[in-house]
Amino acid sequence: MLSRTSNLPIGVFDSGVGGLTVLRALRELLPDENFLYLGDTARVPYGAKSPESVIKYALQAGGALVQEGIKMLVVACNTASAVSLDALASEYSPLPVVGVVKPGAEAACATTINGKIAVIATEGTVKGGVYQRTICSMHPDAEIIAHPCPLFVGLAEEGWVDGELVEAIVARYLKPLFAAFGDVKPDTLVLGCTHFPVLREAIANVAGSSIKLVDSAETTAKTVKNILNEAQICNVGDVKGKISFLATDSAQRFAAVGGPFLGEKIDTSDVRVIDL
Ligand code: DGL
């Protein structure tokens, strides 16, 4: 049964460990809240899957978290946010459901000065055009060009986040994207996949200092905070700041790979493996 009891954790899910970059921001802004994170590591990546499959996976992940007992669901995956928010909201109503695309678009609009915004994301997110539509609805004059960077997910999951080889791959993706803008280059680059912030330094080195990098993490955390306050469901229980993890594949691998994304060590004993 659904419950919005305020001392329940906030459920967060992603295809893998990428959403831990969002959890990190949530924890920083909401240190009194408890979180239950689910990484669908057995089926990562979602980025090249069809919208139908991603919606099915998202409903299964959401269902598993709802069954555990959560007061809000954060879809910390752009690919899933792009296609499954409506399905999740209607399936688990009245549970509040928050995605990461709108917060990412808001961050981009707040950052750009020249209105030229480059977006990098998974193939699914780019093909669906969700960032283009969402940014345009907020900033109708913006010029938005989005390119998929599917290899970044593999690099991030592998922990290959810096060095010459990584920067060469980043350059291979970014150079044609920036060139597509013609003479006036973008001043804002949206990291439209929650796996990408761990590659931030390599991406910034290639993009150069005139292009600002934005992601959804902080703006998503602010959105969640507002909803908690408006719905009056802030945690008032004795247990505060606890994170538990669920994964659909090896707990050891989740803990080892996930640490750098969360910015703190994850103990294998805190990760429970489930089937969806
Ligand atoms: N982290 C996910 C996103 O934000 C997707 C990565 C993947 O599974 O392809 O889009």
PDB file of C-alpha atoms and ligand atoms in Angstrom:
ATOM      1  CA  MET A   1       0.000   0.000   0.000  1.00  0.00           C
ATOM      2  CA  LEU A   2       1.112   3.534  -0.666  1.00  0.00           C
ATOM      3  CA  SER A   3       1.960   5.688   2.252  1.00  0.00           C
ATOM      4  CA  ARG A   4       3.226   9.240   2.506  1.00  0.00           C
ATOM      5  CA  THR A   5       4.196   8.914   6.133  1.00  0.00           C
ATOM      6  CA  SER A   6       6.887  11.494   6.685  1.00  0.00           C
ATOM      7  CA  ASN A   7       9.454   9.220   8.319  1.00  0.00           C
ATOM      8  CA  LEU A   8       9.592   6.870   5.322  1.00  0.00           C
ATOM      9  CA  PRO A   9      12.649   7.177   3.070  1.00  0.00           C
ATOM     10  CA  ILE A  10      12.690   8.919  -0.292  1.00  0.00           C
ATOM     11  CA  GLY A  11      13.008   6.326  -3.070  1.00  0.00           C
ATOM     12  CA  VAL A  12      15.558   7.034  -5.794  1.00  0.00           C
ATOM     13  CA  PHE A  13      16.289   4.893  -8.841  1.00  0.00           C
ATOM     14  CA  ASP A  14      18.507   4.731 -11.877  1.00  0.00           C
ATOM     15  CA  SER A  15      19.556   2.117 -14.398  1.00  0.00           C
ATOM     16  CA  GLY A  16      22.806   1.730 -12.462  1.00  0.00           C
ATOM     17  CA  VAL A  17      25.062   3.837 -10.292  1.00  0.00           C
ATOM     18  CA  GLY A  18      24.624   7.135 -12.214  1.00  0.00           C
ATOM     19  CA  GLY A  19      21.719   8.241 -10.045  1.00  0.00           C
ATOM     20  CA  LEU A  20      24.064   8.263  -7.063  1.00  0.00           C
ATOM     21  CA  THR A  21      25.261  11.657  -8.371  1.00  0.00           C
ATOM     22  CA  VAL A  22      21.707  12.877  -7.728  1.00  0.00           C
ATOM     23  CA  LEU A  23      21.539  11.113  -4.361  1.00  0.00           C
ATOM     24  CA  ARG A  24      24.730  12.926  -3.384  1.00  0.00           C
ATOM     25  CA  ALA A  25      23.065  16.310  -3.995  1.00  0.00           C
ATOM     26  CA  LEU A  26      19.874  15.182  -2.242  1.00  0.00           C
ATOM     27  CA  ARG A  27      21.863  14.171   0.809  1.00  0.00           C
ATOM     28  CA  GLU A  28      23.732  17.447   0.907  1.00  0.00           C
ATOM     29  CA  LEU A  29      20.555  19.516   0.769  1.00  0.00           C
ATOM     30  CA  LEU A  30      18.404  17.200   2.886  1.00  0.00           C
ATOM     31  CA  PRO A  31      20.689  15.690   5.545  1.00  0.00           C
ATOM     32  CA  ASP A  32      17.759  14.724   7.794  1.00  0.00           C
ATOM     33  CA  GLU A  33      16.047  12.598   5.162  1.00  0.00           C
ATOM     34  CA  ASN A  34      16.512   8.846   4.731  1.00  0.00           C
ATOM     35  CA  PHE A  35      16.954   7.397   1.252  1.00  0.00           C
ATOM     36  CA  LEU A  36      16.390   4.062  -0.415  1.00  0.00           C
ATOM     37  CA  TYR A  37      18.342   3.837  -3.684  1.00  0.00           C
ATOM     38  CA  LEU A  38      17.729   1.218  -6.352  1.00  0.00           C
ATOM     39  CA  GLY A  39      20.216   0.627  -9.184  1.00  0.00           C
ATOM     40  CA  ASP A  40      18.912  -1.687 -11.894  1.00  0.00           C
ATOM     41  CA  THR A  41      22.466  -2.876 -12.512  1.00  0.00           C
ATOM     42  CA  ALA A  42      21.404  -6.144 -14.142  1.00  0.00           C
ATOM     43  CA  ARG A  43      19.837  -4.206 -17.021  1.00  0.00           C
ATOM     44  CA  VAL A  44      22.079  -1.123 -17.360  1.00  0.00           C
ATOM     45  CA  PRO A  45      22.319   0.630 -19.817  1.00  0.00           C
ATOM     46  CA  TYR A  46      18.792   1.878 -20.471  1.00  0.00           C
ATOM     47  CA  GLY A  47      20.050   4.430 -22.997  1.00  0.00           C
ATOM     48  CA  ALA A  48      19.823   2.245 -26.102  1.00  0.00           C
ATOM     49  CA  LYS A  49      16.605   0.442 -25.116  1.00  0.00           C
ATOM     50  CA  SER A  50      13.184   1.199 -26.611  1.00  0.00           C
ATOM     51  CA  PRO A  51      10.830   3.569 -24.735  1.00  0.00           C
ATOM     52  CA  GLU A  52       8.489   0.589 -24.126  1.00  0.00           C
ATOM     53  CA  SER A  53      11.245  -1.380 -22.360  1.00  0.00           C
ATOM     54  CA  VAL A  54      12.365   1.630 -20.330  1.00  0.00           C
ATOM     55  CA  ILE A  55       8.776   2.303 -19.186  1.00  0.00           C
ATOM     56  CA  LYS A  56       8.416  -1.355 -18.190  1.00  0.00           C
ATOM     57  CA  TYR A  57      11.707  -1.297 -16.231  1.00  0.00           C
ATOM     58  CA  ALA A  58      10.813   2.021 -14.572  1.00  0.00           C
ATOM     59  CA  LEU A  59       7.428   0.680 -13.425  1.00  0.00           C
ATOM     60  CA  GLN A  60       9.124  -2.411 -12.002  1.00  0.00           C
ATOM     61  CA  ALA A  61      11.781  -0.353 -10.216  1.00  0.00           C
ATOM     62  CA  GLY A  62       9.182   2.093  -8.901  1.00  0.00           C
ATOM     63  CA  GLY A  63       6.993  -0.817  -7.797  1.00  0.00           C
ATOM     64  CA  ALA A  64       9.837  -2.428  -5.854  1.00  0.00           C
ATOM     65  CA  LEU A  65      10.564   0.832  -4.025  1.00  0.00           C
ATOM     66  CA  VAL A  66       6.871   1.462  -3.303  1.00  0.00           C
ATOM     67  CA  GLN A  67       6.603  -2.023  -1.848  1.00  0.00           C
ATOM     68  CA  GLU A  68       9.536  -1.306   0.468  1.00  0.00           C
ATOM     69  CA  GLY A  69       7.724   1.848   1.652  1.00  0.00           C
ATOM     70  CA  ILE A  70       8.712   5.302   0.366  1.00  0.00           C
ATOM     71  CA  LYS A  71       7.126   8.746   0.623  1.00  0.00           C
ATOM     72  CA  MET A  72       8.357  10.113  -2.704  1.00  0.00           C
ATOM     73  CA  LEU A  73       9.947   8.697  -5.858  1.00  0.00           C
ATOM     74  CA  VAL A  74      12.901  10.392  -7.563  1.00  0.00           C
ATOM     75  CA  VAL A  75      13.649   9.083 -11.041  1.00  0.00           C
ATOM     76  CA  ALA A  76      17.398   9.806 -11.037  1.00  0.00           C
ATOM     77  CA  CYS A  77      17.780   8.714 -14.646  1.00  0.00           C
ATOM     78  CA  ASN A  78      17.212  11.039 -17.591  1.00  0.00           C
ATOM     79  CA  THR A  79      16.400   8.180 -19.951  1.00  0.00           C
ATOM     80  CA  ALA A  80      13.644   6.909 -17.649  1.00  0.00           C
ATOM     81  CA  SER A  81      12.474  10.433 -16.742  1.00  0.00           C
ATOM     82  CA  ALA A  82      12.068  11.206 -20.459  1.00  0.00           C
ATOM     83  CA  VAL A  83       9.524   8.456 -21.071  1.00  0.00           C
ATOM     84  CA  SER A  84       8.095   7.089 -17.838  1.00  0.00           C
ATOM     85  CA  LEU A  85       7.107   9.959 -15.521  1.00  0.00           C
ATOM     86  CA  ASP A  86       3.422   9.952 -16.501  1.00  0.00           C
ATOM     87  CA  ALA A  87       3.151   6.166 -16.228  1.00  0.00           C
ATOM     88  CA  LEU A  88       4.832   6.203 -12.794  1.00  0.00           C
ATOM     89  CA  ALA A  89       2.728   9.097 -11.517  1.00  0.00           C
ATOM     90  CA  SER A  90      -0.542   7.440 -12.542  1.00  0.00           C
ATOM     91  CA  GLU A  91       0.480   3.957 -11.342  1.00  0.00           C
ATOM     92  CA  TYR A  92       1.599   5.113  -7.895  1.00  0.00           C
ATOM     93  CA  SER A  93      -0.656   8.142  -7.344  1.00  0.00           C
ATOM     94  CA  PRO A  94      -0.773   9.975  -4.928  1.00  0.00           C
ATOM     95  CA  LEU A  95       2.968   9.350  -4.416  1.00  0.00           C
ATOM     96  CA  PRO A  96       4.913  12.419  -5.587  1.00  0.00           C
ATOM     97  CA  VAL A  97       7.163  11.479  -8.545  1.00  0.00           C
ATOM     98  CA  VAL A  98      10.075  13.728  -9.547  1.00  0.00           C
ATOM     99  CA  GLY A  99      12.220  13.366 -12.661  1.00  0.00           C
ATOM    100  CA  VAL A 100      15.563  14.938 -13.542  1.00  0.00           C
ATOM    101  CA  VAL A 101      14.921  16.402 -17.009  1.00  0.00           C
ATOM    102  CA  LYS A 102      12.897  19.467 -15.977  1.00  0.00           C
ATOM    103  CA  PRO A 103      15.397  20.399 -13.222  1.00  0.00           C
ATOM    104  CA  GLY A 104      18.251  19.949 -15.754  1.00  0.00           C
ATOM    105  CA  ALA A 105      16.476  22.186 -18.264  1.00  0.00           C
ATOM    106  CA  GLU A 106      15.891  24.798 -15.542  1.00  0.00           C
ATOM    107  CA  ALA A 107      19.606  24.755 -14.672  1.00  0.00           C
ATOM    108  CA  ALA A 108      20.494  25.254 -18.350  1.00  0.00           C
ATOM    109  CA  CYS A 109      18.112  28.203 -18.780  1.00  0.00           C
ATOM    110  CA  ALA A 110      19.407  29.829 -15.603  1.00  0.00           C
ATOM    111  CA  THR A 111      23.005  29.507 -16.853  1.00  0.00           C
ATOM    112  CA  THR A 112      22.956  30.446 -20.529  1.00  0.00           C
ATOM    113  CA  ILE A 113      23.601  34.021 -21.578  1.00  0.00           C
ATOM    114  CA  ASN A 114      23.787  33.661 -25.361  1.00  0.00           C
ATOM    115  CA  GLY A 115      20.875  31.175 -25.549  1.00  0.00           C
ATOM    116  CA  LYS A 116      22.984  28.490 -27.232  1.00  0.00           C
ATOM    117  CA  ILE A 117      22.719  25.259 -25.292  1.00  0.00           C
ATOM    118  CA  ALA A 118      24.421  21.959 -26.096  1.00  0.00           C
ATOM    119  CA  VAL A 119      23.018  18.794 -24.549  1.00  0.00           C
ATOM    120  CA  ILE A 120      24.738  15.434 -24.191  1.00  0.00           C
ATOM    121  CA  ALA A 121      22.755  12.415 -23.067  1.00  0.00           C
ATOM    122  CA  THR A 122      21.973   8.817 -23.941  1.00  0.00           C
ATOM    123  CA  GLU A 123      20.656   7.845 -27.342  1.00  0.00           C
ATOM    124  CA  GLY A 124      17.120   7.382 -25.976  1.00  0.00           C
ATOM    125  CA  THR A 125      17.019  10.792 -24.288  1.00  0.00           C
ATOM    126  CA  VAL A 126      18.358  12.574 -27.396  1.00  0.00           C
ATOM    127  CA  LYS A 127      16.089  10.734 -29.846  1.00  0.00           C
ATOM    128  CA  GLY A 128      12.973  11.484 -27.791  1.00  0.00           C
ATOM    129  CA  GLY A 129      13.788  15.226 -27.904  1.00  0.00           C
ATOM    130  CA  VAL A 130      12.729  15.788 -24.304  1.00  0.00           C
ATOM    131  CA  TYR A 131      15.509  18.274 -23.433  1.00  0.00           C
ATOM    132  CA  GLN A 132      14.922  20.218 -26.642  1.00  0.00           C
ATOM    133  CA  ARG A 133      11.176  20.499 -25.884  1.00  0.00           C
ATOM    134  CA  THR A 134      11.574  21.258 -22.183  1.00  0.00           C
ATOM    135  CA  ILE A 135      14.251  23.933 -22.651  1.00  0.00           C
ATOM    136  CA  CYS A 136      12.257  25.503 -25.510  1.00  0.00           C
ATOM    137  CA  SER A 137       9.152  25.739 -23.320  1.00  0.00           C
ATOM    138  CA  MET A 138      11.172  27.742 -20.777  1.00  0.00           C
ATOM    139  CA  HIS A 139      13.392  29.701 -23.190  1.00  0.00           C
ATOM    140  CA  PRO A 140      11.642  29.873 -26.601  1.00  0.00           C
ATOM    141  CA  ASP A 141      14.569  31.692 -28.262  1.00  0.00           C
ATOM    142  CA  ALA A 142      17.175  29.151 -27.231  1.00  0.00           C
ATOM    143  CA  GLU A 143      19.113  27.206 -29.837  1.00  0.00           C
ATOM    144  CA  ILE A 144      19.496  23.664 -28.560  1.00  0.00           C
ATOM    145  CA  ILE A 145      21.537  20.917 -30.161  1.00  0.00           C
ATOM    146  CA  ALA A 146      21.666  17.499 -28.516  1.00  0.00           C
ATOM    147  CA  HIS A 147      24.075  14.644 -29.244  1.00  0.00           C
ATOM    148  CA  PRO A 148      24.182  11.169 -27.758  1.00  0.00           C
ATOM    149  CA  CYS A 149      27.365  10.054 -25.976  1.00  0.00           C
ATOM    150  CA  PRO A 150      26.612   6.393 -25.217  1.00  0.00           C
ATOM    151  CA  LEU A 151      30.216   5.397 -24.442  1.00  0.00           C
ATOM    152  CA  PHE A 152      30.294   7.787 -21.466  1.00  0.00           C
ATOM    153  CA  VAL A 153      27.974   5.445 -19.536  1.00  0.00           C
ATOM    154  CA  GLY A 154      30.391   2.533 -19.977  1.00  0.00           C
ATOM    155  CA  LEU A 155      33.395   4.684 -19.066  1.00  0.00           C
ATOM    156  CA  ALA A 156      31.645   5.949 -15.934  1.00  0.00           C
ATOM    157  CA  GLU A 157      30.489   2.472 -14.844  1.00  0.00           C
ATOM    158  CA  GLU A 158      34.047   1.225 -15.447  1.00  0.00           C
ATOM    159  CA  GLY A 159      35.513   4.044 -13.354  1.00  0.00           C
ATOM    160  CA  TRP A 160      37.518   5.379 -16.310  1.00  0.00           C
ATOM    161  CA  VAL A 161      36.920   9.051 -15.726  1.00  0.00           C
ATOM    162  CA  ASP A 162      40.158  10.832 -16.595  1.00  0.00           C
ATOM    163  CA  GLY A 163      43.335  10.676 -18.633  1.00  0.00           C
ATOM    164  CA  GLU A 164      44.294  10.978 -22.276  1.00  0.00           C
ATOM    165  CA  LEU A 165      42.165   8.141 -23.581  1.00  0.00           C
ATOM    166  CA  VAL A 166      39.020   9.428 -21.858  1.00  0.00           C
ATOM    167  CA  GLU A 167      39.621  12.992 -23.111  1.00  0.00           C
ATOM    168  CA  ALA A 168      40.146  11.674 -26.649  1.00  0.00           C
ATOM    169  CA  ILE A 169      36.745   9.935 -26.499  1.00  0.00           C
ATOM    170  CA  VAL A 170      35.140  13.047 -25.006  1.00  0.00           C
ATOM    171  CA  ALA A 171      36.653  15.179 -27.800  1.00  0.00           C
ATOM    172  CA  ARG A 172      35.391  12.770 -30.457  1.00  0.00           C
ATOM    173  CA  TYR A 173      31.832  13.368 -29.228  1.00  0.00           C
ATOM    174  CA  LEU A 174      32.020  17.058 -28.326  1.00  0.00           C
ATOM    175  CA  LYS A 175      33.915  18.551 -31.282  1.00  0.00           C
ATOM    176  CA  PRO A 176      31.165  17.779 -33.869  1.00  0.00           C
ATOM    177  CA  LEU A 177      28.518  18.907 -31.376  1.00  0.00           C
ATOM    178  CA  PHE A 178      30.162  22.304 -30.851  1.00  0.00           C
ATOM    179  CA  ALA A 179      30.878  22.619 -34.599  1.00  0.00           C
ATOM    180  CA  ALA A 180      27.166  22.138 -35.321  1.00  0.00           C
ATOM    181  CA  PHE A 181      26.513  25.551 -33.711  1.00  0.00           C
ATOM    182  CA  GLY A 182      28.499  27.342 -36.450  1.00  0.00           C
ATOM    183  CA  ASP A 183      30.277  30.593 -35.618  1.00  0.00           C
ATOM    184  CA  VAL A 184      28.685  31.347 -32.244  1.00  0.00           C
ATOM    185  CA  LYS A 185      29.489  28.521 -29.889  1.00  0.00           C
ATOM    186  CA  PRO A 186      27.252  27.382 -27.023  1.00  0.00           C
ATOM    187  CA  ASP A 187      27.975  28.817 -23.596  1.00  0.00           C
ATOM    188  CA  THR A 188      26.208  25.983 -21.751  1.00  0.00           C
ATOM    189  CA  LEU A 189      26.598  22.224 -21.906  1.00  0.00           C
ATOM    190  CA  VAL A 190      23.949  20.100 -20.204  1.00  0.00           C
ATOM    191  CA  LEU A 191      25.114  16.773 -18.809  1.00  0.00           C
ATOM    192  CA  GLY A 192      21.769  15.127 -19.587  1.00  0.00           C
ATOM    193  CA  CYS A 193      22.621  11.739 -18.129  1.00  0.00           C
ATOM    194  CA  THR A 194      23.200  11.142 -14.435  1.00  0.00           C
ATOM    195  CA  HIS A 195      26.277   9.033 -15.222  1.00  0.00           C
ATOM    196  CA  PHE A 196      28.090  11.970 -16.827  1.00  0.00           C
ATOM    197  CA  PRO A 197      28.957  14.163 -13.789  1.00  0.00           C
ATOM    198  CA  VAL A 198      31.768  11.751 -12.806  1.00  0.00           C
ATOM    199  CA  LEU A 199      33.407  12.645 -16.152  1.00  0.00           C
ATOM    200  CA  ARG A 200      32.960  16.355 -15.444  1.00  0.00           C
ATOM    201  CA  GLU A 201      36.663  17.198 -15.293  1.00  0.00           C
ATOM    202  CA  ALA A 202      37.503  15.455 -18.577  1.00  0.00           C
ATOM    203  CA  ILE A 203      34.463  17.063 -20.240  1.00  0.00           C
ATOM    204  CA  ALA A 204      35.419  20.504 -18.884  1.00  0.00           C
ATOM    205  CA  ASN A 205      39.005  20.095 -20.137  1.00  0.00           C
ATOM    206  CA  VAL A 206      37.746  19.406 -23.651  1.00  0.00           C
ATOM    207  CA  ALA A 207      34.909  21.987 -23.614  1.00  0.00           C
ATOM    208  CA  GLY A 208      37.146  24.813 -22.363  1.00  0.00           C
ATOM    209  CA  SER A 209      36.441  27.545 -19.859  1.00  0.00           C
ATOM    210  CA  SER A 210      33.953  29.481 -22.033  1.00  0.00           C
ATOM    211  CA  ILE A 211      31.381  26.674 -21.767  1.00  0.00           C
ATOM    212  CA  LYS A 212      29.623  26.138 -18.436  1.00  0.00           C
ATOM    213  CA  LEU A 213      28.671  22.593 -17.484  1.00  0.00           C
ATOM    214  CA  VAL A 214      25.317  22.028 -15.814  1.00  0.00           C
ATOM    215  CA  ASP A 215      23.561  18.914 -14.563  1.00  0.00           C
ATOM    216  CA  SER A 216      20.281  18.082 -12.862  1.00  0.00           C
ATOM    217  CA  ALA A 217      21.522  17.072  -9.426  1.00  0.00           C
ATOM    218  CA  GLU A 218      21.252  20.321  -7.453  1.00  0.00           C
ATOM    219  CA  THR A 219      18.063  21.574  -9.095  1.00  0.00           C
ATOM    220  CA  THR A 220      16.437  18.164  -8.580  1.00  0.00           C
ATOM    221  CA  ALA A 221      17.364  18.301  -4.884  1.00  0.00           C
ATOM    222  CA  LYS A 222      15.757  21.766  -4.625  1.00  0.00           C
ATOM    223  CA  THR A 223      12.582  20.478  -6.313  1.00  0.00           C
ATOM    224  CA  VAL A 224      12.426  17.565  -3.854  1.00  0.00           C
ATOM    225  CA  LYS A 225      12.918  19.920  -0.905  1.00  0.00           C
ATOM    226  CA  ASN A 226      10.054  22.147  -2.095  1.00  0.00           C
ATOM    227  CA  ILE A 227       7.714  19.177  -2.457  1.00  0.00           C
ATOM    228  CA  LEU A 228       8.606  17.866   1.015  1.00  0.00           C
ATOM    229  CA  ASN A 229       7.852  21.274   2.492  1.00  0.00           C
ATOM    230  CA  GLU A 230       4.643  21.853   0.538  1.00  0.00           C
ATOM    231  CA  ALA A 231       3.282  18.385   1.289  1.00  0.00           C
ATOM    232  CA  GLN A 232       4.512  18.647   4.889  1.00  0.00           C
ATOM    233  CA  ILE A 233       6.243  15.291   4.727  1.00  0.00           C
ATOM    234  CA  CYS A 234       9.740  16.222   5.995  1.00  0.00           C
ATOM    235  CA  ASN A 235      11.290  13.513   8.142  1.00  0.00           C
ATOM    236  CA  VAL A 236      10.493  14.013  11.824  1.00  0.00           C
ATOM    237  CA  GLY A 237      11.463  10.492  12.940  1.00  0.00           C
ATOM    238  CA  ASP A 238      14.415   9.614  15.179  1.00  0.00           C
ATOM    239  CA  VAL A 239      16.393   7.978  12.369  1.00  0.00           C
ATOM    240  CA  LYS A 240      17.960  10.589  10.099  1.00  0.00           C
ATOM    241  CA  GLY A 241      20.465  10.555   7.240  1.00  0.00           C
ATOM    242  CA  LYS A 242      20.291   6.806   6.587  1.00  0.00           C
ATOM    243  CA  ILE A 243      20.855   5.420   3.078  1.00  0.00           C
ATOM    244  CA  SER A 244      20.028   1.853   2.051  1.00  0.00           C
ATOM    245  CA  PHE A 245      20.795   0.375  -1.334  1.00  0.00           C
ATOM    246  CA  LEU A 246      19.097  -2.144  -3.587  1.00  0.00           C
ATOM    247  CA  ALA A 247      20.686  -3.505  -6.751  1.00  0.00           C
ATOM    248  CA  THR A 248      19.568  -6.067  -9.304  1.00  0.00           C
ATOM    249  CA  ASP A 249      23.070  -7.481  -9.763  1.00  0.00           C
ATOM    250  CA  SER A 250      26.226  -8.032  -7.663  1.00  0.00           C
ATOM    251  CA  ALA A 251      26.293  -6.116  -4.369  1.00  0.00           C
ATOM    252  CA  GLN A 252      30.119  -6.103  -4.411  1.00  0.00           C
ATOM    253  CA  ARG A 253      30.267  -4.458  -7.808  1.00  0.00           C
ATOM    254  CA  PHE A 254      27.587  -1.913  -6.908  1.00  0.00           C
ATOM    255  CA  ALA A 255      29.502  -0.938  -3.759  1.00  0.00           C
ATOM    256  CA  ALA A 256      32.873  -0.742  -5.517  1.00  0.00           C
ATOM    257  CA  VAL A 257      31.704   1.188  -8.585  1.00  0.00           C
ATOM    258  CA  GLY A 258      29.133   3.334  -6.787  1.00  0.00           C
ATOM    259  CA  GLY A 259      31.409   4.918  -4.172  1.00  0.00           C
ATOM    260  CA  PRO A 260      32.932   7.578  -6.466  1.00  0.00           C
ATOM    261  CA  PHE A 261      29.478   8.528  -7.786  1.00  0.00           C
ATOM    262  CA  LEU A 262      28.120   9.045  -4.282  1.00  0.00           C
ATOM    263  CA  GLY A 263      31.344  10.636  -3.083  1.00  0.00           C
ATOM    264  CA  GLU A 264      31.621   8.259  -0.131  1.00  0.00           C
ATOM    265  CA  LYS A 265      32.397   4.625   0.501  1.00  0.00           C
ATOM    266  CA  ILE A 266      29.532   2.167   0.128  1.00  0.00           C
ATOM    267  CA  ASP A 267      29.673  -0.994   2.245  1.00  0.00           C
ATOM    268  CA  THR A 268      28.707  -4.164   0.426  1.00  0.00           C
ATOM    269  CA  SER A 269      26.685  -5.150   3.510  1.00  0.00           C
ATOM    270  CA  ASP A 270      24.419  -2.108   2.925  1.00  0.00           C
ATOM    271  CA  VAL A 271      23.484  -3.350  -0.567  1.00  0.00           C
ATOM    272  CA  ARG A 272      20.635  -5.850  -0.923  1.00  0.00           C
ATOM    273  CA  VAL A 273      20.222  -7.672  -4.222  1.00  0.00           C
ATOM    274  CA  ILE A 274      16.647  -7.993  -5.503  1.00  0.00           C
ATOM    275  CA  ASP A 275      14.868  -9.279  -8.588  1.00  0.00           C
ATOM    276  CA  LEU A 276      12.480  -6.969 -10.399  1.00  0.00           C
TER     277      LEU A 276
HETATM  278  N1  DGL B   1      21.926   7.376 -15.952  1.00  0.00           N
HETATM  279  C1  DGL B   1      20.964   7.249 -16.971  1.00  0.00           C
HETATM  280  C2  DGL B   1      20.489   8.589 -17.485  1.00  0.00           C
HETATM  281  O1  DGL B   1      20.512   9.557 -16.755  1.00  0.00           O
HETATM  282  C3  DGL B   1      21.126   6.309 -18.093  1.00  0.00           C
HETATM  283  C4  DGL B   1      22.340   5.559 -18.390  1.00  0.00           C
HETATM  284  C5  DGL B   1      21.967   4.333 -19.160  1.00  0.00           C
HETATM  285  O2  DGL B   1      21.487   3.401 -18.520  1.00  0.00           O
HETATM  286  O3  DGL B   1      22.115   4.315 -20.409  1.00  0.00           O
HETATM  287  O4  DGL B   1      20.040   8.706 -18.595  1.00  0.00           O
END
